[in-house]
Coordinates of C-alpha atoms and ligand atoms in Angstrom, one line a residue:
M17 CA 85.1 222.2 65.4
N18 CA 82.2 223.0 63.0
S19 CA 81.7 219.8 61.1
V20 CA 82.6 216.1 61.5
T21 CA 82.3 213.4 58.8
V22 CA 82.2 209.7 59.6
R23 CA 82.3 206.8 57.2
V24 CA 80.5 203.7 58.3
P25 CA 80.3 200.2 56.7
A26 CA 77.4 197.9 55.9
K27 CA 77.2 194.4 57.4
V28 CA 76.4 190.9 56.2
N29 CA 75.5 188.1 58.6
L30 CA 77.7 185.1 58.0
Q31 CA 75.5 183.1 60.4
L32 CA 72.1 184.1 61.7
A33 CA 70.7 181.5 64.0
V34 CA 67.2 182.4 65.3
G35 CA 66.1 180.8 68.6
P36 CA 62.5 180.2 69.7
L37 CA 60.2 183.3 70.1
R38 CA 60.5 184.7 73.6
D39 CA 57.7 186.0 75.8
D40 CA 58.8 189.6 75.1
G41 CA 58.4 189.1 71.4
Y42 CA 62.1 188.9 70.6
H43 CA 64.2 185.9 69.6
D44 CA 67.5 184.8 71.1
L45 CA 69.9 185.1 68.3
V46 CA 73.4 184.1 67.4
N47 CA 74.7 186.4 64.8
V48 CA 78.1 186.4 63.2
F49 CA 78.4 189.9 61.9
H50 CA 80.9 190.9 59.2
A51 CA 81.5 194.5 58.2
V52 CA 82.0 195.0 54.4
S53 CA 83.3 197.8 52.2
I54 CA 80.0 199.5 51.3
F55 CA 79.9 202.8 53.1
D56 CA 77.5 205.5 54.1
E57 CA 78.9 208.9 55.1
V58 CA 77.4 211.0 57.8
T59 CA 78.4 214.7 58.2
A60 CA 77.4 216.4 61.5
T61 CA 77.4 220.2 61.5
A62 CA 76.8 222.4 64.6
E63 CA 73.3 223.9 64.5
T64 CA 70.7 225.1 67.1
G65 CA 68.0 222.5 66.3
M66 CA 68.1 218.9 65.1
S67 CA 67.7 218.2 61.4
V68 CA 68.7 215.5 58.9
R69 CA 69.0 215.4 55.1
V70 CA 69.5 212.2 53.1
E71 CA 71.3 212.0 49.8
G72 CA 72.0 209.2 47.4
E73 CA 70.2 206.7 45.2
S74 CA 67.4 205.5 47.6
A75 CA 67.2 208.7 49.7
D76 CA 63.5 209.0 49.0
Q77 CA 62.9 205.8 51.1
V78 CA 64.6 207.1 54.2
P79 CA 62.7 209.4 56.6
E80 CA 64.1 213.0 57.2
D81 CA 62.3 213.5 60.5
G82 CA 62.4 212.0 64.0
D83 CA 62.0 208.5 62.6
N84 CA 65.5 208.7 61.1
L85 CA 67.7 206.4 63.2
A86 CA 70.7 208.8 63.0
I87 CA 68.6 211.6 64.5
Q88 CA 67.4 209.3 67.2
A89 CA 71.1 208.5 67.9
A90 CA 72.0 212.2 68.2
L91 CA 69.1 212.8 70.5
A92 CA 70.0 209.8 72.7
L93 CA 73.6 211.0 73.0
A94 CA 72.5 214.6 73.9
R95 CA 70.1 213.1 76.5
H96 CA 73.0 210.9 77.9
A97 CA 75.2 214.0 78.2
G98 CA 72.3 215.9 79.8
R99 CA 72.5 218.8 77.4
S100 CA 70.3 220.2 74.6
Y101 CA 72.8 220.1 71.8
G102 CA 71.8 220.7 68.2
V103 CA 73.1 219.2 65.0
N104 CA 72.4 219.0 61.3
L105 CA 73.1 215.6 59.8
I106 CA 73.7 214.9 56.2
I107 CA 73.6 211.2 55.3
R108 CA 75.1 210.1 51.9
K109 CA 73.6 206.6 51.4
A110 CA 75.4 203.9 49.5
I111 CA 74.1 201.0 51.7
P112 CA 70.9 199.6 50.2
V113 CA 67.8 200.8 52.2
A114 CA 65.8 198.0 54.0
G115 CA 68.2 195.6 52.3
G116 CA 69.2 193.5 55.3
M117 CA 72.6 195.2 55.5
A118 CA 71.8 197.4 58.6
G119 CA 72.1 200.7 56.8
G120 CA 70.0 202.5 59.4
S121 CA 71.9 201.0 62.3
A122 CA 75.2 202.1 60.5
D123 CA 74.0 205.7 60.2
A124 CA 73.0 205.6 63.9
A125 CA 76.5 204.4 64.9
A126 CA 78.1 207.0 62.6
A127 CA 75.9 209.8 64.2
L128 CA 77.0 208.7 67.7
V129 CA 80.7 208.9 66.7
A130 CA 80.3 212.2 64.8
C131 CA 78.3 214.0 67.5
N132 CA 80.6 212.7 70.3
E133 CA 83.4 214.5 68.4
L134 CA 81.4 217.5 67.3
W135 CA 80.1 218.3 70.8
G136 CA 83.5 217.6 72.4
L137 CA 82.0 215.0 74.7
G138 CA 84.9 212.6 74.7
L139 CA 82.7 209.7 75.8
P140 CA 84.4 206.3 75.8
V141 CA 83.3 203.6 73.4
E142 CA 81.7 201.7 76.3
D143 CA 79.2 204.6 76.9
L144 CA 78.4 204.8 73.2
M145 CA 77.9 201.0 73.2
E146 CA 75.2 201.3 75.9
I147 CA 73.4 204.0 74.0
A148 CA 73.7 201.9 70.8
A149 CA 72.1 198.9 72.4
D150 CA 69.0 201.0 73.3
L151 CA 68.8 202.2 69.7
G152 CA 68.5 198.8 68.1
S153 CA 70.0 195.3 68.2
D154 CA 72.3 195.9 65.1
V155 CA 73.7 199.3 66.3
P156 CA 76.3 198.0 68.7
F157 CA 78.0 195.9 66.0
A158 CA 77.8 198.9 63.6
L159 CA 79.9 200.8 66.2
L160 CA 82.4 198.0 66.5
G161 CA 83.0 196.9 62.9
G162 CA 85.3 194.0 61.9
T163 CA 83.8 190.6 62.5
A164 CA 82.1 189.6 65.7
V165 CA 79.6 187.1 67.3
G166 CA 76.5 188.8 68.8
T167 CA 74.3 187.0 71.2
G168 CA 71.1 187.9 73.1
R169 CA 69.2 190.2 70.6
G170 CA 72.6 190.7 68.9
E171 CA 73.9 193.3 71.3
R172 CA 76.4 191.2 73.4
L173 CA 79.4 191.2 71.2
T174 CA 82.7 189.2 71.0
P175 CA 85.2 190.3 68.3
L176 CA 86.5 187.4 66.2
E177 CA 89.9 186.8 64.8
V178 CA 89.9 186.7 61.0
G179 CA 92.9 185.3 59.0
G180 CA 92.4 187.1 55.7
R181 CA 90.2 189.3 53.5
F182 CA 87.0 187.9 52.0
H183 CA 85.6 189.0 48.6
W184 CA 81.9 189.4 48.2
V185 CA 79.3 190.2 45.5
F186 CA 76.0 191.6 46.5
A187 CA 72.9 191.4 44.4
L188 CA 70.6 194.3 45.3
A189 CA 66.8 193.9 44.8
D190 CA 64.1 196.3 43.9
G191 CA 62.4 197.5 47.1
G192 CA 63.1 196.4 50.6
L193 CA 61.8 193.7 53.0
S194 CA 60.5 194.7 56.4
T195 CA 62.7 193.0 59.1
A196 CA 59.6 192.6 61.3
K197 CA 57.6 190.9 58.6
V198 CA 60.5 188.5 57.8
Y199 CA 60.7 187.4 61.5
A200 CA 56.9 187.0 61.6
E201 CA 57.0 184.8 58.5
C202 CA 59.9 182.8 60.0
D203 CA 57.7 182.1 63.1
R204 CA 54.7 181.2 60.9
M205 CA 56.7 178.8 58.8
R206 CA 58.2 177.2 61.9
E207 CA 54.8 176.8 63.5
A208 CA 53.3 175.3 60.4
T209 CA 56.0 172.6 60.2
G210 CA 56.2 172.1 63.9
E211 CA 59.9 171.8 63.6
E212 CA 62.0 171.6 66.8
I213 CA 63.9 174.9 67.3
A214 CA 67.4 174.4 68.4
W215 CA 69.1 176.8 70.9
P216 CA 71.2 179.0 68.7
R217 CA 75.0 178.7 68.9
A218 CA 77.8 179.8 66.7
A219 CA 79.0 177.0 64.4
D220 CA 82.6 176.0 65.2
P221 CA 83.5 175.1 61.6
L222 CA 82.5 178.6 60.5
L223 CA 84.6 180.2 63.2
A224 CA 87.6 178.0 62.2
A225 CA 87.1 179.0 58.5
L226 CA 87.2 182.7 59.5
R227 CA 90.3 182.2 61.6
R228 CA 92.1 180.5 58.7
G229 CA 90.8 183.1 56.1
D230 CA 89.5 180.1 54.1
A231 CA 86.9 181.3 51.7
K232 CA 85.8 177.9 50.4
A233 CA 85.3 176.5 53.9
L234 CA 83.5 179.7 55.0
G235 CA 81.3 179.5 51.9
S236 CA 79.9 176.1 52.8
E237 CA 79.2 177.2 56.4
L238 CA 77.2 180.4 55.6
A239 CA 73.8 180.0 57.2
N240 CA 70.8 182.2 57.7
D241 CA 67.6 181.0 59.5
L242 CA 65.7 183.9 58.1
Q243 CA 66.5 182.9 54.5
P244 CA 63.4 180.6 53.9
A245 CA 61.1 183.3 55.2
A246 CA 62.8 186.0 53.0
V247 CA 62.5 183.7 50.0
M248 CA 58.9 183.0 50.8
L249 CA 58.1 186.7 50.9
R250 CA 60.2 187.5 47.7
R251 CA 60.1 184.4 45.5
S252 CA 62.5 185.9 42.9
L253 CA 65.4 185.5 45.5
A254 CA 65.4 181.7 44.9
R255 CA 66.5 182.3 41.3
T256 CA 69.0 185.0 42.3
L257 CA 70.7 182.6 44.8
E258 CA 70.6 179.7 42.3
T259 CA 72.2 181.8 39.6
G260 CA 75.1 182.8 41.9
R261 CA 75.6 179.1 42.8
E262 CA 75.6 178.1 39.1
Q263 CA 78.1 180.9 38.3
G264 CA 80.6 179.5 40.8
A265 CA 80.1 181.4 44.1
V266 CA 81.7 179.4 46.9
G267 CA 78.9 180.5 49.2
T268 CA 75.5 182.1 48.8
L269 CA 73.0 183.5 51.3
V270 CA 70.3 186.1 51.8
S271 CA 71.9 189.0 53.9
G272 CA 70.1 189.4 57.2
S273 CA 66.3 189.8 56.6
G274 CA 67.0 190.4 52.9
P275 CA 66.3 191.0 50.1
T276 CA 70.0 191.6 49.3
C277 CA 71.7 188.4 48.3
A278 CA 75.4 187.8 49.2
F279 CA 77.8 185.7 47.2
L280 CA 81.3 184.7 48.5
A281 CA 84.1 184.5 45.9
E282 CA 87.5 182.9 46.1
S283 CA 89.4 186.0 45.2
E284 CA 89.0 189.7 44.1
A285 CA 89.3 188.6 40.5
H286 CA 86.7 185.9 41.0
A287 CA 84.3 188.4 42.6
G288 CA 84.7 190.7 39.5
E289 CA 83.8 187.8 37.2
L290 CA 80.9 186.7 39.4
A291 CA 79.5 190.2 39.4
L292 CA 79.6 190.4 35.6
S293 CA 77.8 187.0 35.3
L294 CA 75.1 188.0 37.8
K295 CA 74.6 191.4 36.0
A296 CA 74.4 189.6 32.6
A297 CA 71.8 187.1 34.1
G298 CA 69.5 190.1 34.9
V299 CA 68.6 188.7 38.4
A300 CA 69.2 191.9 40.3
R301 CA 68.6 195.6 40.3
D302 CA 72.3 196.2 40.7
V303 CA 75.3 194.1 41.5
I304 CA 78.3 195.4 43.6
T305 CA 81.5 193.9 44.9
A306 CA 83.0 194.5 48.3
Y307 CA 85.4 193.0 50.8
G308 CA 85.5 192.3 54.5
P309 CA 86.2 192.7 57.3
V310 CA 86.6 196.4 57.5
P311 CA 86.8 198.7 60.6
G312 CA 83.7 200.3 62.1
P313 CA 82.9 204.1 61.9
T314 CA 85.9 206.2 61.0
V315 CA 86.2 210.0 61.1
V316 CA 87.4 211.1 57.7
Ligands
LIG16 P1 68.6 195.3 59.2 O1 69.6 194.6 58.4 O2 69.2 195.9 60.5 O3 67.4 194.5 59.5 P2 67.9 196.8 57.0 O4 69.2 197.0 56.3 O5 67.0 195.8 56.4 O6 68.1 196.6 58.5 P3 67.6 199.7 57.0 O7 68.3 200.1 55.7 O8 68.4 199.9 58.2 O9 67.1 198.1 56.9 O10 66.2 200.4 57.0 C1 65.1 199.9 57.7 C2 64.0 201.0 57.7 O11 64.4 202.0 58.6 C3 63.8 201.7 56.4 O12 62.5 201.3 55.9 C4 63.9 203.2 56.6 O13 62.7 203.8 56.3 C5 64.1 203.3 58.1 N1 65.3 204.2 58.5 C6 65.3 205.1 59.5 N2 66.5 205.7 59.5 C7 67.2 205.2 58.5 C8 68.5 205.5 58.0 N3 69.3 206.5 58.5 N4 68.9 204.8 56.9 C9 68.1 203.9 56.4 N5 66.9 203.6 56.8 C10 66.4 204.3 57.8

């Protein structure tokens, strides 16, 4: 086999509960991840060295060297196999870069799946999961797809039952937000208010809404502890969220560490209407519709 292409989805966090800052600098999280139908594609082709090229709208914001998470994933896999394999990766990006939709983690997961196939390693998903957890806290979910609760730093995953398809609108912003800066701002704001930080746990009404496939109920349960910090760092997000609410979204939230905003609609047709209203209001660089949950990385 000379070349393998893998399609991999973005994610939105339906609930992101951030616990107190730990001594190791991380936070305990409860993360309800949901994979949505915005896809990057990663093509792995046999080559002697390791190289990566990025194509697509925001390609210029993604490193094409050892900092690229997909290359780091390929290297980690080769190391795990104890061989010096080579690969050329071509990443076609549709997932917004630094948009809080885990695009880099998605590419890393796609690279693991593609190289496992290309190099004929046949490693089971459990092995890939272990490598994924070392690469970053969002990579294990990127490998799993669907909808799942993540605990710890996000890497201990339990898949969730979902009783239907949810329709989303995503408002993309100009430029990204650094995940590290958003967490730091969250810590700063919490310290300033002296608020009691609850131990994070998944919200039962949210899990029940997912099981029932009930968009309205899910909409009112969406929650992101990073949202105040993301809005503080990017004030324009307050207006974007407010516009979605005014235009009838059944739920609104900042996706992960932002700045992408997610709006839940009641149906596919409602998502289409909501997207048009948000476009017309001029509150986003671009507006796209998607649905979830979708499966994780798929060889195409
Ligand atoms: P998360 O939701 O996991 O916090 P994000 O969606 O906000 O992540 P990414 O798109 O994953 O952010 O990118 C974060 C940074 O990682 C970018 O600034 C980018 O330069 C770098 N990066 C490295 N490899 C990749 C990749 N393959 N795709 C996108 N960004 C990458």
